[in-house]
PDB file of C-alpha atoms in Angstrom:
ATOM      1  CA  MET A1185       0.000   0.000   0.000  1.00 38.00           C
ATOM      2  CA  SER A1186       1.439   3.373  -0.945  1.00 43.00           C
ATOM      3  CA  ARG A1187       1.593   6.088   1.663  1.00 44.00           C
ATOM      4  CA  PRO A1188      -0.013   9.477   1.007  1.00 46.00           C
ATOM      5  CA  VAL A1189       2.217  12.443   0.381  1.00 53.00           C
ATOM      6  CA  PRO A1190       1.831  15.164   3.027  1.00 49.00           C
ATOM      7  CA  THR A1191       0.369  18.431   1.866  1.00 53.00           C
ATOM      8  CA  GLU A1192       2.614  21.474   1.770  1.00 54.00           C
ATOM      9  CA  GLY A1193       0.863  22.748   4.905  1.00 48.00           C
ATOM     10  CA  GLN A1194       1.412  19.495   6.783  1.00 45.00           C
ATOM     11  CA  GLU A1195       5.071  19.350   5.845  1.00 48.00           C
ATOM     12  CA  ALA A1196       5.576  23.013   6.781  1.00 42.00           C
ATOM     13  CA  LEU A1197       3.862  22.484  10.127  1.00 37.00           C
ATOM     14  CA  PHE A1198       5.310  19.108  11.114  1.00 44.00           C
ATOM     15  CA  GLY A1199       8.349  18.585   8.905  1.00 47.00           C
ATOM     16  CA  ALA A1200       9.153  15.611   6.755  1.00 46.00           C
ATOM     17  CA  GLY A1201       9.727  12.105   8.024  1.00 60.00           C
ATOM     18  CA  GLY A1202       6.347  11.149   9.421  1.00 65.00           C
ATOM     19  CA  ASP A1203       6.314   7.993   7.333  1.00 74.00           C
ATOM     20  CA  GLU A1204       9.667   6.854   8.742  1.00 79.00           C
ATOM     21  CA  LEU A1205       8.568   7.642  12.275  1.00 81.00           C
ATOM     22  CA  LEU A1206       5.389   5.633  11.790  1.00 83.00           C
ATOM     23  CA  LYS A1207       7.397   2.702  10.391  1.00 85.00           C
ATOM     24  CA  LYS A1208       9.714   2.701  13.425  1.00 86.00           C
ATOM     25  CA  ALA A1209       6.772   2.896  15.835  1.00 88.00           C
ATOM     26  CA  MET A1210       5.066  -0.001  14.076  1.00 90.00           C
ATOM     27  CA  GLU A1211       8.311  -1.954  14.212  1.00 90.00           C
ATOM     28  CA  TRP A1212       8.475  -1.294  17.965  1.00 90.00           C
ATOM     29  CA  ARG A1213       4.862  -2.436  18.373  1.00 93.00           C
ATOM     30  CA  ASN A1214       5.487  -5.611  16.371  1.00 92.00           C
ATOM     31  CA  GLU A1215       8.639  -6.413  18.368  1.00 88.00           C
ATOM     32  CA  ASN A1216       6.898  -5.717  21.688  1.00 89.00           C
ATOM     33  CA  LEU A1217       3.451  -7.272  21.478  1.00 91.00           C
ATOM     34  CA  ARG A1218       3.395  -7.945  25.225  1.00 90.00           C
ATOM     35  CA  ALA A1219       4.138  -4.283  25.974  1.00 91.00           C
ATOM     36  CA  TRP A1220       1.627  -3.160  23.329  1.00 95.00           C
ATOM     37  CA  SER A1221      -1.049  -5.389  24.878  1.00 94.00           C
ATOM     38  CA  ALA A1222      -0.254  -3.917  28.295  1.00 94.00           C
ATOM     39  CA  MET A1223      -0.642  -0.394  26.893  1.00 94.00           C
ATOM     40  CA  GLN A1224      -3.995  -1.320  25.370  1.00 97.00           C
ATOM     41  CA  ALA A1225      -5.184  -2.937  28.611  1.00 97.00           C
ATOM     42  CA  LYS A1226      -4.155   0.108  30.674  1.00 97.00           C
ATOM     43  CA  ALA A1227      -5.928   2.400  28.198  1.00 97.00           C
ATOM     44  CA  GLN A1228      -9.082   0.248  28.367  1.00 97.00           C
ATOM     45  CA  GLU A1229      -8.910   0.335  32.167  1.00 97.00           C
ATOM     46  CA  HIS A1230      -8.877   4.138  32.182  1.00 97.00           C
ATOM     47  CA  ALA A1231     -11.631   4.371  29.575  1.00 97.00           C
ATOM     48  CA  ALA A1232     -13.847   1.915  31.485  1.00 97.00           C
ATOM     49  CA  ALA A1233     -13.485   4.130  34.553  1.00 97.00           C
ATOM     50  CA  GLY A1234     -14.339   7.203  32.464  1.00 97.00           C
ATOM     51  CA  ARG A1235     -10.855   8.681  32.966  1.00 96.00           C
ATOM     52  CA  LYS A1236      -8.860  10.462  30.312  1.00 95.00           C
ATOM     53  CA  PHE A1237      -5.284   9.305  29.777  1.00 95.00           C
ATOM     54  CA  SER A1238      -2.289  10.197  27.670  1.00 94.00           C
ATOM     55  CA  ILE A1239       0.087   8.151  25.593  1.00 92.00           C
ATOM     56  CA  SER A1240       2.767   9.418  27.988  1.00 92.00           C
ATOM     57  CA  LEU A1241       1.044   7.654  30.868  1.00 94.00           C
ATOM     58  CA  LEU A1242       0.949   4.424  28.866  1.00 95.00           C
ATOM     59  CA  ALA A1243       4.586   4.732  27.770  1.00 92.00           C
ATOM     60  CA  GLU A1244       5.749   5.320  31.347  1.00 91.00           C
ATOM     61  CA  TYR A1245       3.653   2.388  32.546  1.00 92.00           C
ATOM     62  CA  VAL A1246       5.431   0.155  30.021  1.00 89.00           C
ATOM     63  CA  ARG A1247       8.844   1.572  30.910  1.00 86.00           C
ATOM     64  CA  TRP A1248       8.414   0.668  34.550  1.00 88.00           C
ATOM     65  CA  ASN A1249       6.296  -2.482  34.436  1.00 89.00           C
ATOM     66  CA  VAL A1250       6.701  -4.447  31.220  1.00 85.00           C
ATOM     67  CA  PRO A1251       9.787  -5.887  29.562  1.00 73.00           C
ATOM     68  CA  ALA A1252      10.246  -4.248  26.166  1.00 71.00           C
ATOM     69  CA  ALA A1253      12.968  -4.365  23.553  1.00 68.00           C
ATOM     70  CA  SER A1254      14.524  -1.381  21.858  1.00 65.00           C
ATOM     71  CA  VAL A1255      14.330  -1.185  18.074  1.00 66.00           C
ATOM     72  CA  ASP A1256      16.693   1.762  17.747  1.00 61.00           C
ATOM     73  CA  GLY A1257      19.452   0.507  20.037  1.00 57.00           C
ATOM     74  CA  GLU A1258      19.001   3.285  22.573  1.00 54.00           C
ATOM     75  CA  PHE A1259      15.638   3.401  24.293  1.00 60.00           C
ATOM     76  CA  LYS A1260      13.217   0.839  25.647  1.00 75.00           C
ATOM     77  CA  ILE A1261      10.460   2.987  24.138  1.00 79.00           C
ATOM     78  CA  ASN A1262      11.587   6.041  22.235  1.00 83.00           C
ATOM     79  CA  ASN A1263       9.601   9.194  23.076  1.00 83.00           C
ATOM     80  CA  ASP A1264       9.419   9.952  19.351  1.00 83.00           C
ATOM     81  CA  TYR A1265       7.121   6.939  18.988  1.00 87.00           C
ATOM     82  CA  ARG A1266       4.445   8.370  21.271  1.00 87.00           C
ATOM     83  CA  ALA A1267       2.450  10.227  18.605  1.00 86.00           C
ATOM     84  CA  PRO A1268       2.314   7.342  16.144  1.00 89.00           C
ATOM     85  CA  LEU A1269       1.601   4.829  18.914  1.00 92.00           C
ATOM     86  CA  ALA A1270      -1.302   6.980  20.138  1.00 92.00           C
ATOM     87  CA  ARG A1271      -2.768   6.978  16.652  1.00 88.00           C
ATOM     88  CA  LEU A1272      -2.258   3.241  16.240  1.00 92.00           C
ATOM     89  CA  LEU A1273      -3.936   2.705  19.600  1.00 94.00           C
ATOM     90  CA  VAL A1274      -7.026   4.641  18.504  1.00 92.00           C
ATOM     91  CA  LYS A1275      -7.023   3.029  15.067  1.00 91.00           C
ATOM     92  CA  GLU A1276      -7.042  -0.435  16.662  1.00 94.00           C
ATOM     93  CA  ASN A1277      -9.394   0.590  19.505  1.00 95.00           C
ATOM     94  CA  PRO A1278     -11.737   3.327  18.198  1.00 95.00           C
ATOM     95  CA  GLY A1279     -13.684   3.449  21.467  1.00 96.00           C
ATOM     96  CA  LEU A1280     -10.631   4.953  23.184  1.00 96.00           C
ATOM     97  CA  GLU A1281     -10.627   8.123  21.080  1.00 91.00           C
ATOM     98  CA  PRO A1282     -12.773  10.207  23.477  1.00 93.00           C
ATOM     99  CA  PHE A1283     -10.401   9.415  26.341  1.00 95.00           C
ATOM    100  CA  ILE A1284      -7.050  10.324  24.800  1.00 90.00           C
ATOM    101  CA  ASP A1285      -5.981  13.815  23.812  1.00 80.00           C
ATOM    102  CA  MET A1286      -3.811  14.122  20.733  1.00 73.00           C
ATOM    103  CA  ARG A1287      -2.276  17.175  19.135  1.00 63.00           C
ATOM    104  CA  GLY A1288      -1.433  17.282  15.455  1.00 58.00           C
ATOM    105  CA  SER A1289       1.604  15.251  14.417  1.00 56.00           C
ATOM    106  CA  LYS A1290       3.672  14.700  11.315  1.00 51.00           C
ATOM    107  CA  VAL A1291       2.421  11.102  11.271  1.00 57.00           C
ATOM    108  CA  ASP A1292      -1.193  12.207  10.739  1.00 56.00           C
ATOM    109  CA  ALA A1293      -0.808  12.244   6.957  1.00 50.00           C
ATOM    110  CA  TRP A1294       0.118   8.549   6.969  1.00 51.00           C
ATOM    111  CA  LEU A1295      -2.702   7.074   9.055  1.00 56.00           C
TER     112      LEU A1295
END
């Protein structure tokens, strides 16, 4: 499947490279299915209680509680992956969208 090309406005606002960032985040997710499942479960827990949450909360939960492997050789979960992981979370679990706040990101053009 070919990826869409960002509009001039999107590229000016967010910069280039959203497609690469999304690929790396998806690689992290695929290499860390246990951590990804834990993030989804924690998100569902907050949503079921009617509480808003952030991808930062989920990333920190994984950092401290779930074994995860680095895909970039440096970080257990790279902070740059937060925006694409938040979007993947909502894409896979649409019912979570009202509970997670997301600002615009350079990965938006690719999801």
